[in-house]
Coordinates of C-alpha atoms in Angstrom, one line a residue:
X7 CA 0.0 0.0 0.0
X8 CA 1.7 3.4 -1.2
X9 CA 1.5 6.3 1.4
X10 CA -1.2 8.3 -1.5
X11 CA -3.4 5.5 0.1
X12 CA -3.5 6.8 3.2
X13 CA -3.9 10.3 2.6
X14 CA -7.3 12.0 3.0
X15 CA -10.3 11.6 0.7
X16 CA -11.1 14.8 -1.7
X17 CA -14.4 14.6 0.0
X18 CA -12.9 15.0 3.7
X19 CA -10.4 17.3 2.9
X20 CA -13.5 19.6 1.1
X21 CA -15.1 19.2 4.0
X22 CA -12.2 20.0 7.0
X23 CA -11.3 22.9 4.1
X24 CA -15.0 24.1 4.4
X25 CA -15.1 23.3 8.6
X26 CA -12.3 23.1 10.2
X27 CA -11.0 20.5 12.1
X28 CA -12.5 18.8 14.9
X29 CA -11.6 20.5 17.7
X30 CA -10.3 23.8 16.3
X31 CA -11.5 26.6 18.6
X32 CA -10.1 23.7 21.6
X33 CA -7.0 23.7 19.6
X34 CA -6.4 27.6 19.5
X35 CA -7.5 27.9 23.0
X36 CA -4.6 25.6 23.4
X37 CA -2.3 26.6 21.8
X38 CA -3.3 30.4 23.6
X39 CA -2.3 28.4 26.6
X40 CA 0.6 27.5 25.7
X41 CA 1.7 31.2 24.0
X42 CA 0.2 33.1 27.0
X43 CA 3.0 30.9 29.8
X44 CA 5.8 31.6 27.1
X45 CA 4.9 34.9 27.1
X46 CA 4.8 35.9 30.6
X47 CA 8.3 34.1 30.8
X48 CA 9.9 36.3 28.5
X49 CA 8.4 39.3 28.9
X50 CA 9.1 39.1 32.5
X51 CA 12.8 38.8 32.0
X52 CA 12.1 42.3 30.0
X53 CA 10.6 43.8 32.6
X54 CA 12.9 42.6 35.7
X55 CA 15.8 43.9 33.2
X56 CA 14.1 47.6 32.9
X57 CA 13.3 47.6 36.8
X58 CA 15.6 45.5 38.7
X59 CA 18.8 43.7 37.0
X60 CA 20.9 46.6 36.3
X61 CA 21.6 46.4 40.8
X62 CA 21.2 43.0 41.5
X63 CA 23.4 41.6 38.7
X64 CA 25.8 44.8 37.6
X65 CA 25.7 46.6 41.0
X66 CA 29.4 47.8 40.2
X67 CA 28.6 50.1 37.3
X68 CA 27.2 53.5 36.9
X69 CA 24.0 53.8 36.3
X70 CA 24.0 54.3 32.7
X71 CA 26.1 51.2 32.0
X72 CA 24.5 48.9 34.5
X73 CA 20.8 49.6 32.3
X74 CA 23.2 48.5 28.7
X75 CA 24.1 45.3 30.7
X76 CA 20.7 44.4 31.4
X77 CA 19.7 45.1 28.2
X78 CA 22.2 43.4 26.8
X79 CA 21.5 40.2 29.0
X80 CA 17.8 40.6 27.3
X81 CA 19.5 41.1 23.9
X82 CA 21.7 37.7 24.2
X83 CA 18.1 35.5 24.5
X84 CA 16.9 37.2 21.2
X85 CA 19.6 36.2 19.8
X86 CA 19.3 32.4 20.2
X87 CA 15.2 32.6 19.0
X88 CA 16.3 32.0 15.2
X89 CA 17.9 29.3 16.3
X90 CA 15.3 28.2 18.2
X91 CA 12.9 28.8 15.5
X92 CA 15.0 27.3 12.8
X93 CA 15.1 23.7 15.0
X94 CA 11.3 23.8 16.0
X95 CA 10.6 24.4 12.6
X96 CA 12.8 22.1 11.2
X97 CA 11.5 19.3 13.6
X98 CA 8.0 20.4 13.0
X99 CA 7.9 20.4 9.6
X100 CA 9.3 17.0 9.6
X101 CA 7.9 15.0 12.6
X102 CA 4.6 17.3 13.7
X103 CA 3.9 20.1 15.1
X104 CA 2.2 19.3 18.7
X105 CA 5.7 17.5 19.7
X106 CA 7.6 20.6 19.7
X107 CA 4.9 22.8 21.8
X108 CA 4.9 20.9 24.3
X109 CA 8.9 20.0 24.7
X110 CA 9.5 24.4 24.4
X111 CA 6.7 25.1 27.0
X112 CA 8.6 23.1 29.5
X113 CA 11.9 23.7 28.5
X114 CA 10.5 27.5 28.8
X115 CA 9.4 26.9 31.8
X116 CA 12.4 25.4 33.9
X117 CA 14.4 28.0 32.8
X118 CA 12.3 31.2 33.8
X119 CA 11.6 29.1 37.4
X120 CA 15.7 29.1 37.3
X121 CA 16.0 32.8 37.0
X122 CA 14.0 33.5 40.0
X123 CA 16.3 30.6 42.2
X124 CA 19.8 32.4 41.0
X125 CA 21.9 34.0 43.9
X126 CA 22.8 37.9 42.9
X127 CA 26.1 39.6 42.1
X128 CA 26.5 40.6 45.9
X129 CA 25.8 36.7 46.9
X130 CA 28.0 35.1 43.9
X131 CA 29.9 37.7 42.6
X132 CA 30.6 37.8 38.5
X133 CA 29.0 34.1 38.4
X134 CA 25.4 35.5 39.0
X135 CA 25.3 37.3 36.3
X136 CA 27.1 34.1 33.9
X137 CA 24.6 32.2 35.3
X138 CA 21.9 34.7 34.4
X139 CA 23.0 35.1 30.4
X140 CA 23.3 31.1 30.1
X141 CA 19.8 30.6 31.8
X142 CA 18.4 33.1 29.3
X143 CA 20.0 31.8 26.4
X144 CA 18.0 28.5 27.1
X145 CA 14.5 31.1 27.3
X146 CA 15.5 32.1 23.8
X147 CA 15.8 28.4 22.0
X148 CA 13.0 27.5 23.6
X149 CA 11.0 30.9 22.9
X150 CA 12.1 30.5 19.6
X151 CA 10.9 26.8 18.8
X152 CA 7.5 27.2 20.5
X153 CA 5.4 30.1 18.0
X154 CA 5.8 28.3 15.0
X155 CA 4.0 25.0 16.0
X156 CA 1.7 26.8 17.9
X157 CA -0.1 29.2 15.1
X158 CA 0.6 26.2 12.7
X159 CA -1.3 24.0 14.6
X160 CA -4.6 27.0 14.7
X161 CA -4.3 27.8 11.3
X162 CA -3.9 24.0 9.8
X163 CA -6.6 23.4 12.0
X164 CA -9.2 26.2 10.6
X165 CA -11.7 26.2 8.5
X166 CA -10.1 28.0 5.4
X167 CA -12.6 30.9 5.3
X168 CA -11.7 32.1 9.2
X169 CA -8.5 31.3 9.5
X170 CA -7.2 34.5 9.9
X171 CA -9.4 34.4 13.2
X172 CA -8.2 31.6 14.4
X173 CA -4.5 32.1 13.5
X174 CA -4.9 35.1 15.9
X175 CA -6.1 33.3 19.1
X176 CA -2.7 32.1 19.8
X177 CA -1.2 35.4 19.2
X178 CA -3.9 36.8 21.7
X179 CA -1.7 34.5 24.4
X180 CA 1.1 37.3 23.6
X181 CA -0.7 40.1 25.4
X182 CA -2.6 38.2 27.9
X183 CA 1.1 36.5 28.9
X184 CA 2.2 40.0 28.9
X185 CA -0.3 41.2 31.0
X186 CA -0.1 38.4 33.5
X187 CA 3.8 39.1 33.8
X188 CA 2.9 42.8 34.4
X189 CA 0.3 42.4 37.0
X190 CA 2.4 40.2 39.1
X191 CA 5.3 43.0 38.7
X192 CA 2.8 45.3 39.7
X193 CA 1.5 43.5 43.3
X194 CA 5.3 42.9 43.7
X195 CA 6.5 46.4 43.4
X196 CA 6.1 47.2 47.0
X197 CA 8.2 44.9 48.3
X198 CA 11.4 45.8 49.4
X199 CA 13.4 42.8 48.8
X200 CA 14.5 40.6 46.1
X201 CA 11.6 39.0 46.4
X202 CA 10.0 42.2 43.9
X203 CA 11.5 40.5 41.1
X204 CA 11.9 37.0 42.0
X205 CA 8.3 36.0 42.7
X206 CA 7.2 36.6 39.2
X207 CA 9.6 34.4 38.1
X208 CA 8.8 31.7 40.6
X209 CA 4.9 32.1 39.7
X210 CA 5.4 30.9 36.3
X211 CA 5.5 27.5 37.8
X212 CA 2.1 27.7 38.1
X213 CA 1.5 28.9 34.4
X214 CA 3.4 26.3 33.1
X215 CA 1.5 23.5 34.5
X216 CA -2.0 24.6 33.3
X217 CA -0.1 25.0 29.7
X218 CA 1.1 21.4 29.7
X219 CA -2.1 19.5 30.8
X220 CA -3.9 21.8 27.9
X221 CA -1.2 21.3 25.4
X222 CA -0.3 17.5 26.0
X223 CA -4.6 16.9 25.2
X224 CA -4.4 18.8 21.3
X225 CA -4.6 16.7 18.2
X226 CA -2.0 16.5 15.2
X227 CA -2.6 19.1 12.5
X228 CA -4.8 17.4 9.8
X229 CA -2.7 19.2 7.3
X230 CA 0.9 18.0 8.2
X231 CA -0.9 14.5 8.6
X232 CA -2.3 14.9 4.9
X233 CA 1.2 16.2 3.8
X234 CA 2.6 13.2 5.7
X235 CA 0.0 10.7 4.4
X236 CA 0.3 11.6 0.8
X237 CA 4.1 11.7 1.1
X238 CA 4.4 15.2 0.7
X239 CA 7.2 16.1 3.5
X240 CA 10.2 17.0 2.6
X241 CA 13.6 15.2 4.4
X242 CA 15.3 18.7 5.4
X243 CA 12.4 21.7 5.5
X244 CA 14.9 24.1 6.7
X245 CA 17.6 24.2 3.6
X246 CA 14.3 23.6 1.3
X247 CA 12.5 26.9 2.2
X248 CA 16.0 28.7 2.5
X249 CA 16.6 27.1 -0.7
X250 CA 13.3 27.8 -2.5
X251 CA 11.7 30.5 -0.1
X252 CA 14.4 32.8 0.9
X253 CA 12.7 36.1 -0.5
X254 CA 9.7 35.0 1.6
X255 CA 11.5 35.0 4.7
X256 CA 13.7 38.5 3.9
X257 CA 9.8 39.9 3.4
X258 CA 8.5 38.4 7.3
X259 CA 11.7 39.7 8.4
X260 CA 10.7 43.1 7.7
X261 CA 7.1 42.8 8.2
X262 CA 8.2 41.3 11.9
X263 CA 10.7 44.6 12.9
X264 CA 8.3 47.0 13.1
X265 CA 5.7 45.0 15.2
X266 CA 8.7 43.1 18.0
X267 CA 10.8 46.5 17.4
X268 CA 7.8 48.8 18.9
X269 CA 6.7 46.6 21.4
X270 CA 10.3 46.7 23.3
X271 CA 11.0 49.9 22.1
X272 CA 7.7 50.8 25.0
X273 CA 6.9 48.2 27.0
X274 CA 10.7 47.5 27.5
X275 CA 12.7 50.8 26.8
X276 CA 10.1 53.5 27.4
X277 CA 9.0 52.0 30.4
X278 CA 12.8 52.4 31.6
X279 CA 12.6 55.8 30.5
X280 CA 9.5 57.1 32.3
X281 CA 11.3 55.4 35.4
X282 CA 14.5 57.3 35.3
X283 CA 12.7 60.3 35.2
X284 CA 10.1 59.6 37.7
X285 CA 10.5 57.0 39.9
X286 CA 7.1 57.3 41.1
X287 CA 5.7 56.9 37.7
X288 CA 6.8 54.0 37.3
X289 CA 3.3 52.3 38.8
X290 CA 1.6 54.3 36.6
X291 CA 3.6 53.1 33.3
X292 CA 3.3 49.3 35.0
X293 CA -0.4 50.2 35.2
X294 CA -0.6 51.2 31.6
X295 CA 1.3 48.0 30.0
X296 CA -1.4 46.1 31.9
X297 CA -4.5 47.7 30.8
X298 CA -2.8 48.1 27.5
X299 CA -2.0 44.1 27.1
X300 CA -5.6 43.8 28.5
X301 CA -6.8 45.4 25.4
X302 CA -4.6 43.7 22.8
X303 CA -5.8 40.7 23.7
X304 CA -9.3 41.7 21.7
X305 CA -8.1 43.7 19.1
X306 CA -5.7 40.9 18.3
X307 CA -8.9 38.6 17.8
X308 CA -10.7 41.2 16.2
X309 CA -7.4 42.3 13.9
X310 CA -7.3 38.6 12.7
X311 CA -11.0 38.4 12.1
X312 CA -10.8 41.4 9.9
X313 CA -8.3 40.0 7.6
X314 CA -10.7 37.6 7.1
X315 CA -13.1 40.4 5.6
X316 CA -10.7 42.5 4.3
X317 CA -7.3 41.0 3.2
X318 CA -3.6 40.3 5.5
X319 CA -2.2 43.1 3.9
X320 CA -4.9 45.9 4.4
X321 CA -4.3 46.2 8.0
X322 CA -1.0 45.7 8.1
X323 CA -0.1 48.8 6.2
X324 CA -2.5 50.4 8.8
X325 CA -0.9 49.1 11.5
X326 CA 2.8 50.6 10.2
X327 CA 1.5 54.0 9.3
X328 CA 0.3 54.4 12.9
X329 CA 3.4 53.3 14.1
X330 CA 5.3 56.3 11.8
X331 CA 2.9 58.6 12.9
X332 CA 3.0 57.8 16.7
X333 CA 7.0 58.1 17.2
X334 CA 7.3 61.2 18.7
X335 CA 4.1 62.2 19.6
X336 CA 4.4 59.1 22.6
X337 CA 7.8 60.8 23.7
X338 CA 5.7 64.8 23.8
X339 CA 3.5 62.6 25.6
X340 CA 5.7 60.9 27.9
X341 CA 7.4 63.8 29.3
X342 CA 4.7 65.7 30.3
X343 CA 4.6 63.1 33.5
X344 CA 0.6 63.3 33.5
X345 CA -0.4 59.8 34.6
X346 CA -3.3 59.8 32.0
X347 CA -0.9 60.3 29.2
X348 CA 1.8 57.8 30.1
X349 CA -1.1 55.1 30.3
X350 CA -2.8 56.4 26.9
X351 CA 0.9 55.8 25.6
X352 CA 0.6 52.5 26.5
X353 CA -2.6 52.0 24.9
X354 CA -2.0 52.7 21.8
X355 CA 0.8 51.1 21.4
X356 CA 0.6 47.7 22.5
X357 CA -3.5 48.2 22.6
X358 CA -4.0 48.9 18.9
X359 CA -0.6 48.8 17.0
X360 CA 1.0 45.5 17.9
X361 CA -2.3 43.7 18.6
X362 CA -3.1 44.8 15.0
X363 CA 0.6 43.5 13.4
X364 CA 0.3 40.7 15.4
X365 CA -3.4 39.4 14.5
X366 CA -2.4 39.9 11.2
X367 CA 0.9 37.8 11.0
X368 CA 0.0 34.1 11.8
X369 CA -2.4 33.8 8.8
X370 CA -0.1 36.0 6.2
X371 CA 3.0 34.3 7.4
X372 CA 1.6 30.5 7.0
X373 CA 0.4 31.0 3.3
X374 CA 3.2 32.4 2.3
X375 CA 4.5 28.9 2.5
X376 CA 3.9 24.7 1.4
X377 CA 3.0 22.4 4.3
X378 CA 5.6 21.3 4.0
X379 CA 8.1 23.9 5.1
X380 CA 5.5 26.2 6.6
X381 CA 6.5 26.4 10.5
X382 CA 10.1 26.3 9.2
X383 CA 10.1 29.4 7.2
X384 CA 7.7 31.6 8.8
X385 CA 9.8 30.6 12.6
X386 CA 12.9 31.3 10.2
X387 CA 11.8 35.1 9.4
X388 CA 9.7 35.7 12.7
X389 CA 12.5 34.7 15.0
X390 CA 15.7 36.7 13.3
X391 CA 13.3 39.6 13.2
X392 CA 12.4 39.3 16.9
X393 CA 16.7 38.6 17.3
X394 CA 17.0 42.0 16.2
X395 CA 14.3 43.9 18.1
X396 CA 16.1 42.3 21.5
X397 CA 18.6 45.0 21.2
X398 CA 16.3 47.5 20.3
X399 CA 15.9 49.1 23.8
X400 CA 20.2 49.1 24.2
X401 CA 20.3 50.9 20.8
X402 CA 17.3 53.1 22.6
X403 CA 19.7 54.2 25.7
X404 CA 22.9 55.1 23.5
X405 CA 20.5 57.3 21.3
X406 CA 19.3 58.5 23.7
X407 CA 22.4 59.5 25.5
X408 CA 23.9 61.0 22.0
X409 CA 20.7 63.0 20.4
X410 CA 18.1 63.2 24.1
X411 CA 14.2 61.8 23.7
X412 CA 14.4 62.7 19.7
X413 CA 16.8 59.7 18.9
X414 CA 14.7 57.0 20.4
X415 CA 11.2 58.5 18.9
X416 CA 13.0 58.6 15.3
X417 CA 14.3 54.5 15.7
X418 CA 10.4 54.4 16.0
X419 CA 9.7 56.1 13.3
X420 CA 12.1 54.5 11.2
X421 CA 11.3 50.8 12.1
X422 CA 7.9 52.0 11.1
X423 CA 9.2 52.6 8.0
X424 CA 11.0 49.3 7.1
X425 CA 7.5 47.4 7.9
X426 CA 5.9 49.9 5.2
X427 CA 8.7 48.7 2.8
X428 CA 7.7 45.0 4.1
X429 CA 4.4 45.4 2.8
X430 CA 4.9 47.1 -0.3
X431 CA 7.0 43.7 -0.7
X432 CA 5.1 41.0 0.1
X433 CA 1.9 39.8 -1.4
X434 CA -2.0 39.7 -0.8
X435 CA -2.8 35.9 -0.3
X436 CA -6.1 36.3 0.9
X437 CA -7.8 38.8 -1.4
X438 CA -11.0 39.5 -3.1
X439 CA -10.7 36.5 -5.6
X440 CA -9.5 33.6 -2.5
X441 CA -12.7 35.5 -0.3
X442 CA -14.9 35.0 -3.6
X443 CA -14.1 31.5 -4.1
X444 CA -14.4 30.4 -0.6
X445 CA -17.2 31.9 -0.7
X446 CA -18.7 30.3 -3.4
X447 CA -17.5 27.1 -2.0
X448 CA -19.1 27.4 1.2
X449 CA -22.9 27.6 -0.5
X450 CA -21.7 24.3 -2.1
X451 CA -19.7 25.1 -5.3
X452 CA -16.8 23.2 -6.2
X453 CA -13.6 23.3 -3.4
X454 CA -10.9 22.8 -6.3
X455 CA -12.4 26.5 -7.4
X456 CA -10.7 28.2 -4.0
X457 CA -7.4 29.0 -4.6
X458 CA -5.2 27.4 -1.8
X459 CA -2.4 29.8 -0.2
X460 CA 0.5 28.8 -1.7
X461 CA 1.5 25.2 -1.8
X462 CA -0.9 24.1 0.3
X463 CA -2.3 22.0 -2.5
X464 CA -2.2 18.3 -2.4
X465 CA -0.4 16.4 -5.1
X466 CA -3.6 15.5 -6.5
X467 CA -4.5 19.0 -6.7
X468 CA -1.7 19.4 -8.9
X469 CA -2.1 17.1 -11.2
X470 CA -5.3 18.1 -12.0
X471 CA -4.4 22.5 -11.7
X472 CA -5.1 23.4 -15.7
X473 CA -2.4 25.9 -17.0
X474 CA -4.8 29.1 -15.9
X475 CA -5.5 27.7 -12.2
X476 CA -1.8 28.8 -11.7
X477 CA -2.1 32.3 -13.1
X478 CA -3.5 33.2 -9.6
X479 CA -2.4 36.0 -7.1
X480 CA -1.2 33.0 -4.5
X481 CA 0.6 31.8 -7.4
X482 CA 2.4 34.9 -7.9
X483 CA 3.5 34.8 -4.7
X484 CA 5.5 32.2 -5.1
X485 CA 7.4 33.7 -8.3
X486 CA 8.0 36.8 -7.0

């Protein structure tokens, strides 16, 4: 029996294609879950850096220098997310995607429990902060591993006419993990101790549990089982989509900077900001991250619902030119020191503009690859995007210290800029003629009339494609 024998009927896969997968919303909620605990892990480290590890770990060093350290720390676990994402990928693409979700949750989660356990520079001297940069390095690989299988697994489970909604529920973990990290930040702020930074790191025990038993329960994606099934996978998914994909990836790469770039540029950098030059703002700023992430959480839903409707590409150039037009406005903003301005900040930065970006990505990402190398190439581009905006609050502070407020609101600005050139790049896959069609295949027309988002056609599908079902926009995708 030849592994085509095995693979899905046309009828089923017309039918998941129209439906979704059993279980999909219990997938995404999962996979949430999952996204949320990663979230709060990092993010936490983020905040602790801003707040806290510039004394405990680089207590020797002025002021100034102390802050690069601890940005730099934060810098070094970016770094190793590309290679994170290029092994999760890599492994997903070839042996599933639900493996590698729940390996990175709990590899994510012994090292964040770690961080809040290590002894501090006065207790061990230069090895605290050796340990620290090691311990992080393990949050990055595993940070790095975990987003591709996890919006794989919600968009492969979709039905293909919402799947720019579902995509997005895992990216809603992003703000709700941020949130989460923030809140506990917040109720530790008062103490006067270690235990103001340690305790959110030790609470992420609890996180991490609930994500396993939720994780550990999801099914396969039926779409890497068809691929599988109808022979389809490919022995080494990473050099294939470098090979055959590599524009794809330069084009998430810069789609990618301006959404991670903002997000630590304020909820990283700016909140460091507003601290050095108010100390008692700094609950207020806390405050405003948490209401702000709060918010994402919907508008990230709602942002990938609307591509549905509308089209990936729509919103993200809305997105970007709000991110242009907000660069210095937030810094006027910020150094007023008015409480209701420093939480507005806040809210329209991480509220609206990275909850937009980021309910956007997951679907336009995934179709702008095959099955077969999907979670390898869009981790690829995501995570060396997100390796670059981990330095983006230390090349904030020496801005800052060469050209005052301005040089941090223009790196805005500019970011801003390179995700407009991303989407002048990068193509529609879900426009008015894939809406049409779907459409038309939902009241029962034919589902060979939909056209698939690039490669995600089965090899029977090919066979039978006539010359003019590859004159398509998905198509040109691919050639560009």
């Amino acid at each position: 029996m030849s592994a085509n024998d095995n693979a899905p009927s046309e009828t089923t896969t017309a039918a998941t294609d129209r439906d979704g997968a059993p279980g999909k919303l219990r997938t995404s909620l999962g996979a949430a879950a999952g996204t949320c605990v990663e979230n709060y892990d990092f993010v936490a480290y983020g905040t602790a850096s801003a707040l806290y590890f510039g004394d405990v770990f680089f207590p020797e060093s002025d002021p100034v220098v102390g802050t690069l350290l601890a940005f730099v720390t934060l810098g070094v676990g970016f770094l190793m997310r590309p290679i994170g994402g290029a092994i999760g990928g890599h492994l997903g693409d070839k042996y599933g995607r639900k493996p590698i979700l729940v390996a990175a949750l709990l590899t994510m989660g012994i090292a964040t429990v770690l961080i809040g356990m290590l002894p501090t520079y006065e207790q061990a001297g230069i090895a605290a902060p050796v340990l620290l940069v090691l311990i992080r390095c393990v949050q990055g690989l595993a940070f790095g591993a975990e987003w591709g299988g996890a919006v794989m697994m919600a968009y492969e489970h979709a039905p293909r006419r919402r799947r720019g909604l579902y995509a997005a529920i895992p990216q809603a973990g992003n703000p709700l993990g941020i949130a989460l990290a923030n809140i506990v930040f917040l109720l530790s702020i008062s103490l006067d101790s270690d235990w103001a930074w340690r305790i959110p790191f030790l609470a992420s025990s609890v996180l991490i549990v609930v994500g396993l038993v939720v994780r550990v329960k999801l099914t396969e994606s039926p779409e890497f089982e068809q691929s599988k099934a109808s022979g389809e996978t490919v022995r080494n998914p990473l050099l294939t989509v470098l090979r055959d994909d590599w524009r794809n990836i330069l084009r998430i790469i810069a789609l990618r900077v301006v959404e991670s770039c903002a997000y630590y540029l304020t909820a990283t950098y700016l909140l460091s900001y507003i601290t050095d030059r108010d100390a008692d703002d700094r609950g207020f700023a806390l405050a405003g991250i948490v209401i702000a992430s709060l918010l994402a959480v919907g508008t990230t839903v709602l942002s990938g619902a609307l591509t549905d409707r509308i089209g990936r590409r729509t919103l993200y150039l809305a997105g970007c030119l709000l991110a242009v037009a907000f660069g210095f406005p937030m810094y006027l903003m910020a150094n007023t020191g008015s409480p209701v301005l420093i939480v507005l900040i806040f809210l329209i930065t991480i509220g609206l503009i990275h909850a937009a970006l980021t309910g956007t990505q997951a679907a336009w990402f995934a179709e702008l690859f095959k099955t077969s190398t999907r979670t390898s190439g869009a981790s690829l581009g995501y995570q060396i995007a997100a390796s670059v905006a981990g330095f983006a609050p230390f090349l904030a502070v020496l801005l800052a210290e060469s050209f005052g407020w301005t040089g941090p609101a223009g790196f805005y600005v500019v970011i801003g800029l390179i995700g407009l050139l991303g989407v002048a790049t990068t193509k529609e896959t879900w426009g008015p003629r894939e809406r049409a069609a779907a459409k038309t295949s939902a009241k029962g027309g034919q589902l060979s009339a939909v056209p698939r988002p690039r490669g995600a056609a089965t090899t029977k599908d090919k066979a039978a494609e006539s010359p003019g079902d590859k004159t398509g926009e998905t198509e040109s995708v691919r050639r560009s």
